[in-house]
Coordinates of C-alpha atoms in Angstrom, one line a residue:
M91 CA 103.9 52.1 27.3
D92 CA 99.9 51.1 27.3
S93 CA 100.9 47.5 28.1
K94 CA 102.9 48.7 31.4
R95 CA 100.3 50.7 32.7
L96 CA 97.9 47.6 32.3
E97 CA 100.5 45.7 33.7
R98 CA 100.4 48.2 36.8
S99 CA 96.8 48.4 36.8
K100 CA 96.3 44.9 37.3
D101 CA 98.7 44.8 40.3
K102 CA 97.1 47.3 41.9
K103 CA 93.6 45.5 41.7
L104 CA 94.9 42.5 42.3
K105 CA 96.4 44.6 46.0
R106 CA 93.1 45.2 46.8
K107 CA 91.1 41.9 46.5
E108 CA 94.2 40.2 48.6
V109 CA 93.8 43.1 50.6
L110 CA 89.9 43.5 51.2
E111 CA 90.0 39.7 51.2
K112 CA 92.6 39.5 54.0
K113 CA 90.1 42.6 56.4
K114 CA 87.2 40.0 55.5
V115 CA 88.9 37.2 56.6
I116 CA 90.5 38.9 60.1
E117 CA 86.1 40.0 61.1
E118 CA 85.1 36.7 61.0
I119 CA 87.7 35.6 62.8
I120 CA 86.8 38.6 65.4
K121 CA 82.7 37.9 64.9
S122 CA 83.2 33.9 65.4
A123 CA 85.3 34.8 68.6
S124 CA 83.0 37.7 69.9
T125 CA 80.2 35.3 69.5
V126 CA 81.0 32.6 71.6
K127 CA 78.4 32.2 74.5
D128 CA 80.9 31.4 77.4
H129 CA 85.6 30.6 76.2
L130 CA 85.0 29.0 79.7
D131 CA 83.4 26.2 78.5
S132 CA 86.7 25.1 76.8
F133 CA 88.4 24.9 79.5
L134 CA 86.7 23.3 82.4
A135 CA 90.0 22.4 84.0
F136 CA 90.4 26.3 84.3
S137 CA 87.2 26.3 85.5
H138 CA 88.1 26.1 89.6
Y139 CA 92.2 27.4 91.2
D140 CA 92.1 25.8 94.7
R141 CA 95.7 26.4 95.7
N142 CA 98.3 28.5 98.3
G143 CA 95.0 28.8 100.8
L144 CA 92.6 30.5 98.7
S145 CA 89.8 28.6 96.7
V146 CA 87.7 29.8 93.9
Y147 CA 85.6 29.3 91.0
L148 CA 85.4 31.6 87.5
E149 CA 82.1 32.0 85.6
S150 CA 81.2 34.5 82.6
G151 CA 79.4 37.5 81.5
F152 CA 78.8 40.5 78.9
G153 CA 79.5 44.2 79.1
D154 CA 75.9 44.2 78.3
Q155 CA 74.1 42.2 80.8
L156 CA 76.5 43.0 84.3
S157 CA 74.3 42.9 87.6
S158 CA 73.7 46.2 89.5
S159 CA 75.7 44.6 92.0
I160 CA 78.3 43.5 89.7
K161 CA 78.9 47.6 87.2
K162 CA 78.8 48.5 90.9
Y163 CA 81.4 46.1 92.7
I164 CA 83.3 46.9 89.4
Q165 CA 84.2 50.2 89.8
N166 CA 84.8 50.4 93.7
L167 CA 87.7 47.6 92.7
L168 CA 88.4 49.9 90.3
K169 CA 88.7 53.2 92.7
V170 CA 90.6 51.2 94.9
N171 CA 93.0 49.5 93.0
M172 CA 93.8 52.3 90.4
E173 CA 93.1 55.4 91.8
G174 CA 96.6 55.6 93.0
P175 CA 98.4 54.7 89.9
Y176 CA 96.5 56.8 87.9
G177 CA 96.8 59.5 90.4
S178 CA 95.4 63.3 89.4
D179 CA 93.9 61.3 85.8
W180 CA 91.5 58.5 87.6
P181 CA 88.3 61.3 88.0
L182 CA 88.7 61.6 84.1
E183 CA 90.2 57.6 83.8
E184 CA 87.0 56.6 86.3
K185 CA 84.9 57.4 83.5
V186 CA 85.7 56.3 80.9
K187 CA 86.5 52.5 82.2
R188 CA 82.4 53.5 83.7
R189 CA 81.8 53.1 79.6
E190 CA 84.0 50.6 78.7
M191 CA 82.9 47.8 81.4
V192 CA 79.2 48.2 79.6
A193 CA 79.6 47.9 76.2
A194 CA 78.3 45.2 74.4
E195 CA 81.8 44.1 73.1
A196 CA 83.0 43.6 76.8
R197 CA 83.4 40.7 77.8
Y198 CA 84.7 39.6 81.4
I199 CA 85.6 36.0 83.3
F200 CA 84.5 37.1 86.9
V201 CA 86.2 35.4 89.9
R202 CA 84.1 33.9 92.7
E203 CA 84.6 32.7 96.4
S204 CA 84.1 29.1 96.9
S205 CA 80.8 28.8 99.3
N206 CA 82.6 26.7 101.6
V207 CA 85.8 29.0 102.8
V208 CA 84.0 31.3 105.8
H209 CA 86.4 33.8 107.1
D210 CA 87.6 35.6 110.2
D211 CA 86.8 39.7 110.2
N212 CA 91.2 39.4 110.3
Y213 CA 91.5 38.2 107.2
L214 CA 88.9 39.7 105.3
K215 CA 90.4 43.1 106.5
E216 CA 94.4 43.4 105.3
D217 CA 96.0 45.8 104.7
G218 CA 93.0 47.8 106.5
R219 CA 90.5 47.2 103.3
M220 CA 86.7 44.5 104.0
N221 CA 86.1 43.2 99.7
C222 CA 84.5 45.4 97.6
W223 CA 82.1 43.2 97.2
T224 CA 78.3 44.2 98.9
G225 CA 75.9 42.1 96.7
D226 CA 74.2 38.4 97.8
G227 CA 75.6 34.9 97.1
D228 CA 79.8 33.5 96.5
P229 CA 81.5 37.0 96.6
L230 CA 83.8 38.1 93.6
V231 CA 87.5 38.1 94.6
G232 CA 88.1 39.7 91.0
F233 CA 87.3 39.8 87.6
M234 CA 88.6 40.4 84.1
H235 CA 87.7 41.9 81.0
Y236 CA 88.8 41.8 77.3
R237 CA 87.9 42.2 73.9
F238 CA 88.1 40.7 70.5
I239 CA 89.6 43.5 68.7
V240 CA 91.7 44.7 65.9
E241 CA 95.1 45.6 65.7
E242 CA 98.0 47.3 63.3
E243 CA 96.1 44.5 61.0
I244 CA 96.1 41.8 63.5
P245 CA 93.1 39.9 65.2
V246 CA 93.7 40.3 69.1
L247 CA 92.3 40.2 73.3
Y248 CA 93.2 42.9 74.6
V249 CA 92.8 42.6 78.4
Y250 CA 90.9 45.7 79.8
E251 CA 91.6 44.8 83.2
L252 CA 92.4 42.0 85.5
Q253 CA 91.6 43.4 88.6
L254 CA 91.5 41.3 92.2
E255 CA 91.7 42.4 96.0
S256 CA 94.5 42.7 98.0
Y257 CA 94.3 39.4 99.6
A258 CA 94.0 37.3 96.5
R259 CA 97.6 38.4 95.0
E260 CA 100.2 36.7 95.3
K261 CA 98.8 33.3 95.6
G262 CA 99.2 32.4 91.7
L263 CA 95.8 33.8 90.6
G264 CA 96.6 36.1 88.6
K265 CA 98.9 34.1 86.9
F266 CA 96.8 31.8 86.3
L267 CA 94.2 33.7 85.3
M268 CA 96.2 35.3 82.5
Q269 CA 97.6 31.8 81.2
L270 CA 93.9 30.6 80.7
I271 CA 93.2 34.0 78.2
E272 CA 96.4 33.5 76.4
L273 CA 95.0 30.2 75.9
I274 CA 91.5 31.7 74.9
A275 CA 93.4 33.5 72.8
R276 CA 95.3 31.0 70.9
K277 CA 92.3 29.0 70.7
N278 CA 89.8 32.1 69.1
Q279 CA 93.1 32.5 66.7
M280 CA 94.2 36.1 67.9
G281 CA 97.2 36.5 67.2
A282 CA 99.0 38.4 69.8
V283 CA 96.9 39.2 73.7
I284 CA 98.3 43.1 74.5
L285 CA 97.5 45.2 77.5
T286 CA 98.0 48.3 79.1
V287 CA 100.0 49.3 81.7
Q288 CA 100.7 52.0 83.8
K289 CA 104.2 53.3 84.1
A290 CA 103.4 53.3 88.0
N291 CA 102.5 50.8 88.7
V292 CA 105.2 49.0 89.4
L293 CA 104.5 45.8 90.5
A294 CA 101.5 45.1 87.1
M295 CA 104.7 46.4 85.2
N296 CA 107.6 43.2 86.5
F297 CA 104.8 40.6 86.8
Y298 CA 104.0 40.6 82.9
T299 CA 107.2 41.5 81.9
S300 CA 108.8 39.2 84.5
R301 CA 107.1 36.7 85.0
L302 CA 104.5 36.6 82.1
R303 CA 107.6 37.8 79.3
Y304 CA 105.3 40.5 77.5
V305 CA 107.1 42.6 76.0
I306 CA 106.6 46.1 75.4
S307 CA 104.8 46.5 71.8
A308 CA 105.9 48.8 69.2
I309 CA 102.4 50.3 68.7
S310 CA 103.8 51.7 72.8
P311 CA 103.8 54.8 73.2
S312 CA 107.8 55.0 73.9
K313 CA 108.0 52.4 71.4
V314 CA 106.8 54.8 68.9
D315 CA 108.0 58.1 69.9
P316 CA 110.3 58.1 72.5
L317 CA 110.4 61.9 73.1
I318 CA 106.0 61.6 72.8
G319 CA 106.8 58.6 74.9
S320 CA 108.3 59.8 77.8
E321 CA 105.5 61.9 79.1
K322 CA 102.8 59.4 78.2
S323 CA 101.8 57.2 81.7
Y324 CA 101.1 54.4 80.4
E325 CA 102.7 51.3 78.2
I326 CA 101.3 49.3 75.5
L327 CA 102.0 45.3 77.1
C328 CA 101.8 42.0 74.4
K329 CA 102.4 37.9 73.4
T330 CA 102.7 37.5 70.2
F331 CA 101.9 33.7 69.1
N332 CA 102.7 34.0 65.3
N333 CA 105.0 35.5 62.8
E334 CA 102.5 38.4 61.8
A335 CA 101.7 39.6 64.7
E336 CA 105.5 39.2 65.8
D337 CA 106.6 41.6 62.9
K338 CA 103.7 44.1 63.6
L339 CA 103.7 44.7 67.4
E340 CA 106.8 43.3 68.6
P341 CA 109.7 46.3 69.0
V342 CA 112.8 45.5 65.5
L343 CA 114.9 45.3 68.5
L344 CA 114.8 43.0 70.8
R345 CA 114.2 39.8 67.6
P346 CA 117.0 37.9 67.4
A347 CA 117.0 37.8 64.3
N348 CA 117.4 41.6 64.1
V349 CA 120.0 41.5 67.4
Y350 CA 122.5 41.0 65.4
V351 CA 122.5 43.4 62.8
V352 CA 122.0 46.4 64.5
Y353 CA 124.8 44.9 66.5
N354 CA 126.6 45.0 64.0
N355 CA 125.9 48.4 62.0
V356 CA 126.1 49.8 65.6
I357 CA 129.7 48.9 65.6
R358 CA 130.3 49.5 62.2
S359 CA 129.8 53.2 63.3
F360 CA 132.0 52.9 66.0
R361 CA 135.0 51.9 63.5
N362 CA 134.4 55.1 61.7
T363 CA 135.2 57.3 65.3
W364 CA 136.8 54.9 67.6
F365 CA 141.1 54.0 67.8
C366 CA 140.2 51.3 70.5
N367 CA 143.1 47.9 70.7
D368 CA 140.6 46.0 71.9
L369 CA 137.1 46.7 69.6
G370 CA 136.2 43.3 70.7
R371 CA 136.1 44.4 74.3
Q372 CA 134.4 47.1 72.8
R373 CA 131.5 45.2 71.0
T374 CA 131.2 43.1 74.2
L375 CA 130.7 45.5 76.7
F376 CA 128.1 47.5 73.8
L377 CA 126.4 44.4 73.1
G378 CA 126.0 43.8 76.6
H379 CA 124.4 47.5 77.5
F380 CA 122.8 47.8 74.3
L381 CA 120.8 44.4 75.1
S382 CA 120.1 46.4 78.8
I383 CA 118.6 48.8 77.8
E384 CA 116.3 47.1 76.0
A385 CA 115.3 44.7 78.2

């Protein structure tokens, strides 16, 4: 009995040691990524974007080093772009975002229009809105706010914001920026890129899920508890880069290895309640319905 108790005690200590070591490794990964002065230095090919009538360049920034003009720009563009999707929740959410934007751990990619680009008033007044930039120098046309954090014991790059001026959209710039952010995540040993999208922001949801192949994460309210999730105004999306991140962050039903198991379990339960001469057809129809729901 004593030997068994001693063995269990050793196992617990060993597991506790493994957990602490893993936690230390993750903390070092986050620290290493967060101390990089400029992540754009590793991806010089992404320093400029000159396509579809848009000519811009990128620069990095830190939340606790923002100039007053950039702070004002972030606030203005957020209000223009997000007041609609947030609806009545915007006044409270705006206060949250103002605190988030100046946090020491906040990292930025700013998108500036090249100085050799000249626009007439008609170009800038698309949708009846002028550019939100009011400072000096080349005008900003958008920004990304991201952080390196831990989710479900996985180091991840969390995209807090991807905001573009109306006239800078539908030109491939958003996809370009997300490709860059995924490269930054991979280079810095992140297991995934995660972001939050308002359900009311249908265009953004389609952009991430259809064009960039992000999926609703297992940590999103709708996956944790569908009843609670239905009352929430947002979804958490992810794209994973390794098996551990996939196991913890992607919905189980979306993994190819599990679809067959779930499918057969469902069919087995149907056998007990259905009497059908054409069970094969029923299987096909049900699986198609099942996949369409999860997609």
